[in-house]
XYZ file of C-alpha atoms in Angstrom:
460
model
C 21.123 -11.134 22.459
C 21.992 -7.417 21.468
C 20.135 -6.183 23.727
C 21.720 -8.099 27.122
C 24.964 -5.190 26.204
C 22.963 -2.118 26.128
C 23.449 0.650 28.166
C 20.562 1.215 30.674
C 20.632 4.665 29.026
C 19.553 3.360 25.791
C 17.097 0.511 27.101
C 15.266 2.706 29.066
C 13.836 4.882 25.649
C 13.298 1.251 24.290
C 10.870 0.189 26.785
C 8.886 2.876 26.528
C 8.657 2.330 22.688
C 7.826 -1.150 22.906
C 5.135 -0.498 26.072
C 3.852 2.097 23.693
C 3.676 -0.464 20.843
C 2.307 -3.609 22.929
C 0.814 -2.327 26.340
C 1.477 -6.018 27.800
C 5.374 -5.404 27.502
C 5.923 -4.674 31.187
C 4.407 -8.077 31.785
C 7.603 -9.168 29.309
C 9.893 -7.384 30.374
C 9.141 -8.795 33.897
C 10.217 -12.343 33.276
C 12.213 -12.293 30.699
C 15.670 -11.837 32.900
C 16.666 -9.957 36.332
C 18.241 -7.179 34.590
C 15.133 -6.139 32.857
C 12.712 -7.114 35.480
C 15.058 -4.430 37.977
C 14.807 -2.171 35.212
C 11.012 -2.216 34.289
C 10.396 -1.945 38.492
C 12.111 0.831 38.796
C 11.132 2.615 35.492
C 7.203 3.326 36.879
C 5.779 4.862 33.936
C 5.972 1.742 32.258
C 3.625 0.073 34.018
C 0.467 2.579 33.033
C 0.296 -0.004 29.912
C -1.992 -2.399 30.940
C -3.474 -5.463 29.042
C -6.450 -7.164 30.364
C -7.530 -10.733 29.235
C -10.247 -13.005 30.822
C -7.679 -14.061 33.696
C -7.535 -12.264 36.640
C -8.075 -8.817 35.494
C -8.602 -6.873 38.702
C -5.701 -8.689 40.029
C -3.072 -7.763 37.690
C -4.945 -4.012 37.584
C -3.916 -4.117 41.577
C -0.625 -5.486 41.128
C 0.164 -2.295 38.321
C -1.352 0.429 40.064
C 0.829 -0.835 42.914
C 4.502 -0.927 40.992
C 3.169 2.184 39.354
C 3.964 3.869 43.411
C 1.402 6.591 43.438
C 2.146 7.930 40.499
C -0.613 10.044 38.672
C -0.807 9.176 35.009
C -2.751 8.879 32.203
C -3.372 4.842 31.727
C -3.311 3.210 28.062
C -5.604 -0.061 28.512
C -6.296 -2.915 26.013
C -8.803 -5.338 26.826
C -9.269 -8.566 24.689
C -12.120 -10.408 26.088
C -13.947 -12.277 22.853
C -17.604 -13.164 23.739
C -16.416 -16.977 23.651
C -14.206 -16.141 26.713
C -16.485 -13.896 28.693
C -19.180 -17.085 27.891
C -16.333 -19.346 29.811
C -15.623 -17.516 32.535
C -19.189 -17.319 33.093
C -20.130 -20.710 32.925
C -20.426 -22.336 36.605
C -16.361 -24.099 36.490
C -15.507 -20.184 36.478
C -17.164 -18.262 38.774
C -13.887 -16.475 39.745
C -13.233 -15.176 36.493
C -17.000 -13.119 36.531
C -16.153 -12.074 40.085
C -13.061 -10.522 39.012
C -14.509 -8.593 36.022
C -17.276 -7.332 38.385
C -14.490 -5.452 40.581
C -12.609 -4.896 37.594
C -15.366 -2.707 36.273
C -16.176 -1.424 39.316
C -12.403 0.176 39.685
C -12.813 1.489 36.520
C -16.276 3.222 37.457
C -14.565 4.681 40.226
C -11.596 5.686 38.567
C -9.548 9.036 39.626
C -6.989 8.039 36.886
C -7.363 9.548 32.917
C -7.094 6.828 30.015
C -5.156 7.947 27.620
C -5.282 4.869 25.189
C -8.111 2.341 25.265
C -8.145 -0.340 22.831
C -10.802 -3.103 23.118
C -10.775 -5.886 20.898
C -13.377 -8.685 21.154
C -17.110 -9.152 20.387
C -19.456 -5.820 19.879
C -22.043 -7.118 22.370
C -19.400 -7.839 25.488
C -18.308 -3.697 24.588
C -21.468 -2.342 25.053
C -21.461 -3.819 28.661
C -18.483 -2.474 29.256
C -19.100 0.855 27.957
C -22.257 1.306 30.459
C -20.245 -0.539 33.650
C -17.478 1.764 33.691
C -18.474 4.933 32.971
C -17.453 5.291 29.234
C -13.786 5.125 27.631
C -13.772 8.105 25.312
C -9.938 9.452 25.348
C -7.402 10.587 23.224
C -6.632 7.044 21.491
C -9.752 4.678 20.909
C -9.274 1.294 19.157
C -12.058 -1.041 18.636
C -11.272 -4.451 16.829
C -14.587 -6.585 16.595
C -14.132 -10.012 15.319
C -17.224 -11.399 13.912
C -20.659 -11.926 15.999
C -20.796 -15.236 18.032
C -23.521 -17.583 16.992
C -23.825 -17.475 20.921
C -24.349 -14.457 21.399
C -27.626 -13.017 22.309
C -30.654 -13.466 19.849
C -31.528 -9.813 20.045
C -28.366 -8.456 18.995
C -27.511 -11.193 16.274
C -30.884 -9.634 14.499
C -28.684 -6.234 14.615
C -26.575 -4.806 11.764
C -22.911 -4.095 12.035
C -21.817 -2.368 14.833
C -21.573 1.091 14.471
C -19.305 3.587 16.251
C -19.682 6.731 17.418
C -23.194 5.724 19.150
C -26.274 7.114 17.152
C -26.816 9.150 20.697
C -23.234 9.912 21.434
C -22.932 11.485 25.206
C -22.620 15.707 24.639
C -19.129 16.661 23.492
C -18.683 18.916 26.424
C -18.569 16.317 28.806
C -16.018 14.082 26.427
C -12.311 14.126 25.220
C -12.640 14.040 21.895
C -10.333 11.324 20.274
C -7.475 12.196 17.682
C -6.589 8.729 17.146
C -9.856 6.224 15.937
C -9.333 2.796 14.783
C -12.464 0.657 13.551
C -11.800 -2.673 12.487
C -15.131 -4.761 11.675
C -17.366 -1.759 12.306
C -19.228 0.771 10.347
C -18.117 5.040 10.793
C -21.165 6.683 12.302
C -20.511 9.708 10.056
C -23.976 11.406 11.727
C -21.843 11.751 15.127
C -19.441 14.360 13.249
C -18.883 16.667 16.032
C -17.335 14.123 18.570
C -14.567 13.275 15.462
C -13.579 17.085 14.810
C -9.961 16.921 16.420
C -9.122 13.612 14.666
C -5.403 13.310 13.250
C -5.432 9.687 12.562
C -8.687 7.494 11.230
C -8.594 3.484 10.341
C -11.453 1.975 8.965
C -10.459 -1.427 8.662
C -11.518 -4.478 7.357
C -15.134 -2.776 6.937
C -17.626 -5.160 6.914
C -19.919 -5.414 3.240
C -22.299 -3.717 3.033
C -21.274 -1.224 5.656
C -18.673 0.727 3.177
C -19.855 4.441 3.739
C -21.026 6.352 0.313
C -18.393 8.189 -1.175
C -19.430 11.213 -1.693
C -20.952 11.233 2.113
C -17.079 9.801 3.309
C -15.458 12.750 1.056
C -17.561 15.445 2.804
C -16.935 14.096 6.071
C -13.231 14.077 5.128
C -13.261 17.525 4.166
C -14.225 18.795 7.507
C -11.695 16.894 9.287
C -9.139 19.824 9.202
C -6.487 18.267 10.924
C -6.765 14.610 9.420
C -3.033 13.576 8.506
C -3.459 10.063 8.396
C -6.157 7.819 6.863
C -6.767 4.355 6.189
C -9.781 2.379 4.222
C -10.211 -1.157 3.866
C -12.712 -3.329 2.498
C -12.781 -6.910 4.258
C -14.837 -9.276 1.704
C -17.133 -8.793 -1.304
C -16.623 -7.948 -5.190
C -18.001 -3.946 -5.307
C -18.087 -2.894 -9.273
C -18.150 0.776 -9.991
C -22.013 1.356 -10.780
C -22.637 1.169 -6.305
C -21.067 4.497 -6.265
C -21.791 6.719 -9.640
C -20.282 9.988 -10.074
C -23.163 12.762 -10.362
C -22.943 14.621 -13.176
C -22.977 17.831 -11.473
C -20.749 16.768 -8.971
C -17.041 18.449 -10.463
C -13.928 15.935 -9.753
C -11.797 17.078 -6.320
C -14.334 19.532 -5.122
C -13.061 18.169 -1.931
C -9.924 18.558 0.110
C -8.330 16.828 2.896
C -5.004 17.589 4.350
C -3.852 13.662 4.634
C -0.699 13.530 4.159
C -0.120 9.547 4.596
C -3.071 7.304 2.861
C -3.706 3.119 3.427
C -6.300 2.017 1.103
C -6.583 -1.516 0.578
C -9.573 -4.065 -0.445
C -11.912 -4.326 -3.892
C -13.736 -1.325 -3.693
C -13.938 1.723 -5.999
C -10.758 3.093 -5.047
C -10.454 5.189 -8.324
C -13.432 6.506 -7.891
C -13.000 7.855 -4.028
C -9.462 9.622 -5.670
C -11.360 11.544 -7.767
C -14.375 12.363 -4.917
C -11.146 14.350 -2.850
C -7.833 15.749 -3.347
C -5.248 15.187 -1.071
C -2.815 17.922 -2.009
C -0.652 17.414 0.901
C 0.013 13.740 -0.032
C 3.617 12.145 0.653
C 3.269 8.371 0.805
C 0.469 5.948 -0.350
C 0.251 1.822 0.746
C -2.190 0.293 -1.732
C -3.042 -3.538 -0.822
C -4.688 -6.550 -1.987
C -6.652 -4.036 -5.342
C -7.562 -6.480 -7.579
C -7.717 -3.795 -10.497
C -5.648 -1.922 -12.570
C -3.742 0.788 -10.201
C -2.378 3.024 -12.655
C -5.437 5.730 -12.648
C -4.990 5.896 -8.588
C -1.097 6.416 -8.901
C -1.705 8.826 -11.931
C -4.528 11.000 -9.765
C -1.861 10.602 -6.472
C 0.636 12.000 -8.585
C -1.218 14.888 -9.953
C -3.113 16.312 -6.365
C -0.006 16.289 -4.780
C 4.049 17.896 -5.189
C 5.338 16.043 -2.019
C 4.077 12.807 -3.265
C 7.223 10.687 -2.201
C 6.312 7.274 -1.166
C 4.722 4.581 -2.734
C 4.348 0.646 -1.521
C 2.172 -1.460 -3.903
C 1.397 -5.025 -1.759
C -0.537 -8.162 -3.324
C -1.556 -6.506 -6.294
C -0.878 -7.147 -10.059
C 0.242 -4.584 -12.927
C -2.068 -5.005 -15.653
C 0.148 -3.932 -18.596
C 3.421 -6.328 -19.362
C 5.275 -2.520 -19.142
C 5.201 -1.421 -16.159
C 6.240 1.996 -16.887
C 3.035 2.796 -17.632
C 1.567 2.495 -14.162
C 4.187 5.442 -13.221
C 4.226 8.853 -13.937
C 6.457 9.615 -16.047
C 7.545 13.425 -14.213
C 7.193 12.399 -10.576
C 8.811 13.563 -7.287
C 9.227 9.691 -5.937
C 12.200 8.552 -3.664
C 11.199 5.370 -2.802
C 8.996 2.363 -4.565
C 8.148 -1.054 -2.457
C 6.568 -3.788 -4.409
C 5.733 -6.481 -2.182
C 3.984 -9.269 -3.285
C 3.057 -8.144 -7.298
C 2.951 -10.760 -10.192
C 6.313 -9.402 -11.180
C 8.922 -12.219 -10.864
C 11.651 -9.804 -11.259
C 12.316 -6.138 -11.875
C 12.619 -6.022 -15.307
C 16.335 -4.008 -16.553
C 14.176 -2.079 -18.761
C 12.284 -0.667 -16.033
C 15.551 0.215 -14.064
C 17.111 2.090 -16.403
C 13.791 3.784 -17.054
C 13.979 4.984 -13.752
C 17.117 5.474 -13.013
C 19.075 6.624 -16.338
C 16.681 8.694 -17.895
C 16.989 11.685 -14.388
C 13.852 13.340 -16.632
C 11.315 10.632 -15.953
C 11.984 10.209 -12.075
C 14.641 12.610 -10.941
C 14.299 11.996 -7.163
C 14.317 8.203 -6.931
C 16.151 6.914 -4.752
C 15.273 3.231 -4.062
C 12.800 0.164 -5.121
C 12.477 -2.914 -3.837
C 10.792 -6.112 -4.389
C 9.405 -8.598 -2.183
C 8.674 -12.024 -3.326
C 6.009 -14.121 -1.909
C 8.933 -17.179 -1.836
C 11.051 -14.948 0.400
C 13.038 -13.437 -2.129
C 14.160 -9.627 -2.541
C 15.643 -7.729 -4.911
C 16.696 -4.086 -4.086
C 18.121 -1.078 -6.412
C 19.358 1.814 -5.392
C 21.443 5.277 -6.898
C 24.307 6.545 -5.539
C 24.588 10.123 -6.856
C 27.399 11.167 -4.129
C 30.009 11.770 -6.691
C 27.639 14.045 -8.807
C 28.467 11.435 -11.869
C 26.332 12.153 -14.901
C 24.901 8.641 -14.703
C 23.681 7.473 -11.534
C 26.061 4.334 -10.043
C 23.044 1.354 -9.432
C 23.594 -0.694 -6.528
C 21.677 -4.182 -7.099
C 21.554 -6.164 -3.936
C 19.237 -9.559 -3.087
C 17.944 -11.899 -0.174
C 15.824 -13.016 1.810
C 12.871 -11.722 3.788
C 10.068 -12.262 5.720
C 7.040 -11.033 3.511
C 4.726 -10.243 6.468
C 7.084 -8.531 8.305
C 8.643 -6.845 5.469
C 4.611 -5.419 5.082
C 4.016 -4.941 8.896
C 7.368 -2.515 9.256
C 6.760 -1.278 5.526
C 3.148 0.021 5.841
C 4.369 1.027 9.894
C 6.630 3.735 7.887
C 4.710 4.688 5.781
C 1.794 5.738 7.807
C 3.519 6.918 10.963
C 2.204 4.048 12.986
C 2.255 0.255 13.349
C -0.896 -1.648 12.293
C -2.869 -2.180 15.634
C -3.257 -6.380 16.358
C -4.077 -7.756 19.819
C -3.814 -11.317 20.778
C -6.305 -13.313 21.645
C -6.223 -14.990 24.958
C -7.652 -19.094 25.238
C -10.643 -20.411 26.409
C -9.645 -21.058 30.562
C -9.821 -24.459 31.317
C -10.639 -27.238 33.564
C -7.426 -26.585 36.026
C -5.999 -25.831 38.957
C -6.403 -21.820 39.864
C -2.519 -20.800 38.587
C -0.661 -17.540 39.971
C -0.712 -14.311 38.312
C 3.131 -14.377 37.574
C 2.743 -18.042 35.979
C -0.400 -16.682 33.907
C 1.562 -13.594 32.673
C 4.505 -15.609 31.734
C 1.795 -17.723 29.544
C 0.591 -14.914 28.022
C 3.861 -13.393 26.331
C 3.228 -13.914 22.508
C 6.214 -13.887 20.420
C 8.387 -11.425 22.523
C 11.425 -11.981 20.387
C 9.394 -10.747 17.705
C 8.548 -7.388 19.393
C 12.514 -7.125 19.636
C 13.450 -7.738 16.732
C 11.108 -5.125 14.987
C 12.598 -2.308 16.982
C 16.067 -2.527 16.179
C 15.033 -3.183 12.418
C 12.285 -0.015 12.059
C 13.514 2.096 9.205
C 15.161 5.462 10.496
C 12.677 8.184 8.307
């Protein structure tokens, strides 16, 4: 492995990355061999990452506070605790498990520690008790991932609608830390709680439940007070949503609002046209459209027009609706780089290359395009201008890739920022009490994985 003949020097600046990216990493880079398990003891600050599953929380929260040596820092915690596993350790073959989450909470209730991160992914119901036991999470980074409602949860709060963040009777914002970075997966955007979401930079709404898809114009004025939103990303998880649930007024005149995003995720069957007419983003430099069923040429035409440092554009899992694709491209735009990942296109057609390339009027600036096949394939064209020729000098190269990954490290550049998943831990069992080390080194998913995706990010 490369990484066995790095420098300490250089593997130190890596482990911080990847404990940034997965907060479970120290447990990795505990086991995986004596040089790194030195390393990751003696580098303290690593071990303020914390992931906490339904097996032996306040255990492993002793065992880090202790390698951490005294050391006062901010703590980024991710808990993933689905209602089916809280129901388990509950249940009377577990009793240790409920014990441990008692004191777990308890700690945190007591805590003389800031959280900088907290990312909680499980059922809505199992947050709300956590919430209340220790002493609310609000922070600089919040991240809540619901998964669907259990059947077995409680009757009262399966009657309930979606779950809704920031609470309808949020705590007063003097006495909070008002997030910059918000990530909602499954849940609806309390847009009434405005004033605790004034200092956001970065805001995911994903996989928004139907139903629970804000109004436009009501998510465009909310937008347009966000003054220092550079980041933003909408998705729609299920449902067909034609244009006529979200007219345009009459009155109301096209990109009366503005919003300084400046990298924009919008992916799902929802009227995506019409929300690019509801704001401008002037400031716009790369878009990530996924999985639009419709024809995306008015949504790269209106990105093209709000913005002069529009630069990036990645088109995943959807289809070009004219057999020329030229026409879903502006034909004077500032683009460097195109990604096509996924499209009904079985191959860049010539015509299209020399379109972009040849003609320097059309796209001057373009540097690259790729396509990803859903068999595995890629093709990738690219100009080299470095000897000033009159004609650019196309480089045509081809492989094979990994499609999700090539998405996952795509959209990560892109938007600044990887797309947030957190494993899921299994239902404990009928067996034997194990140790914390042997549970830790059970709970590594896919470490070469994590590797491999830092030493094959993009440079910017």
């Amino acid at each position: 492995m490369i990484l066995s003949k790095l420098p300490t020097e250089l593997l130190i600046p890596i482990f911080h990355y990847a404990a940034y990216e997965d907060d479970n990493f120290p447990a990795i880079a505990a086991v995986l061999c004596r040089r790194w398990r030195s390393l990751a003891l003696s580098e303290r600050i690593l071990w303020a990452n914390i992931w906490l599953s339904s097996y032996y929380p306040m255990q492993k929260f002793k065992l880090w506070t202790q390698r951490l040596g005294g050391l006062q820092v901010a703590r980024r915690i991710t808990i993933s605790i689905p209602g089916r596993i809280l129901r388990a350790s509950q249940s009377r073959g577990h009793p240790v498990q409920m014990k441990e989450w008692i004191g777990m909470l308890e700690i945190l209730s007591r805590r003389d520690f800031a959280i900088e991160s907290f990312h909680f992914d499980g059922d809505p119901e199992c947050l709300e008790s956590l919430d209340y036991q220790m002493g609310g999470f609000w922070c600089e980074q919040i991240a809540l991932h619901f998964g669907q409602v259990s059947p077995e949860s409680s009757s009262w709060y399966c009657g309930l609608s979606e779950p809704t963040w920031p609470p309808e009777i949020p705590p007063p914002t003097s006495h909070l830390h008002l997030p910059r970075i918000l990530s909602l997966r499954g849940a609806r955007l309390n847009l009434s709680a405005q004033d605790c979401l004034t200092q956001l930079t970065t805001l995911e709404l994903l996989d928004v439940p139907p139903g629970a898809l804000p109004s436009l114009r009501g998510l465009a004025r909310f937008l347009g007070r966000l003054d220092s939103l550079h980041t933003l990303a909408i998705g729609h998880s299920a449902g067909v949503l034609d244009d006529t649930s979200y007219p345009m007024l009459p009155h109301m005149s096209p990109l009366s609002t503005r919003s300084p995003v400046r990298r924009l995720h919008l992916s799902g069957c929802w009227p995506m046209e019409l929300f690019m007419r509801e704001i401008s983003f002037s400031n716009l430099e790369s878009m990530v459209l996924d999985h639009y069923p419709h024809d995306l040429t008015p949504i790269i035409y209106a990105a093209h027009r709000m913005s002069y440092n529009f630069r990036r554009i990645c088109l995943s899992n959807c289809n070009f609706m004219h057999p020329d694709i030229r026409h879903a491209f502006h034909p004077a735009s500032w683009l460097h780089h195109i990604d096509l990942i996924e499209t009904n296109l079985d191959a860049i057609p010539p015509s299209f290359v020399a379109w972009l390339f040849y003609d320097r009027a059309k796209i001057p600036d373009l540097q690259e395009i790729n396509l990803y096949h859903s068999s595995g394939i890629m093709e990738t064209f690219s100009a080299d201008m470095r000897y000033q020729m009159k004609e650019p000098y196309i480089i045509s190269t081809s492989g094979e890739c990994d499609v999700e990954s090539i998405f996952a490290q795509t959209r990560a550049l892109y938007m600044d920022r990887p797309i947030l998943r957190c494993r899921h831990p299994r239902t404990p069992k009928e067996e034997p009490d194990p140790t914390i080390i042997s549970r830790l080194s059970s709970s590594l998913l896919h470490p070469a994985a994590l590797l491999r995706k830092l030493f094959h990010r993009r440079p910017k």
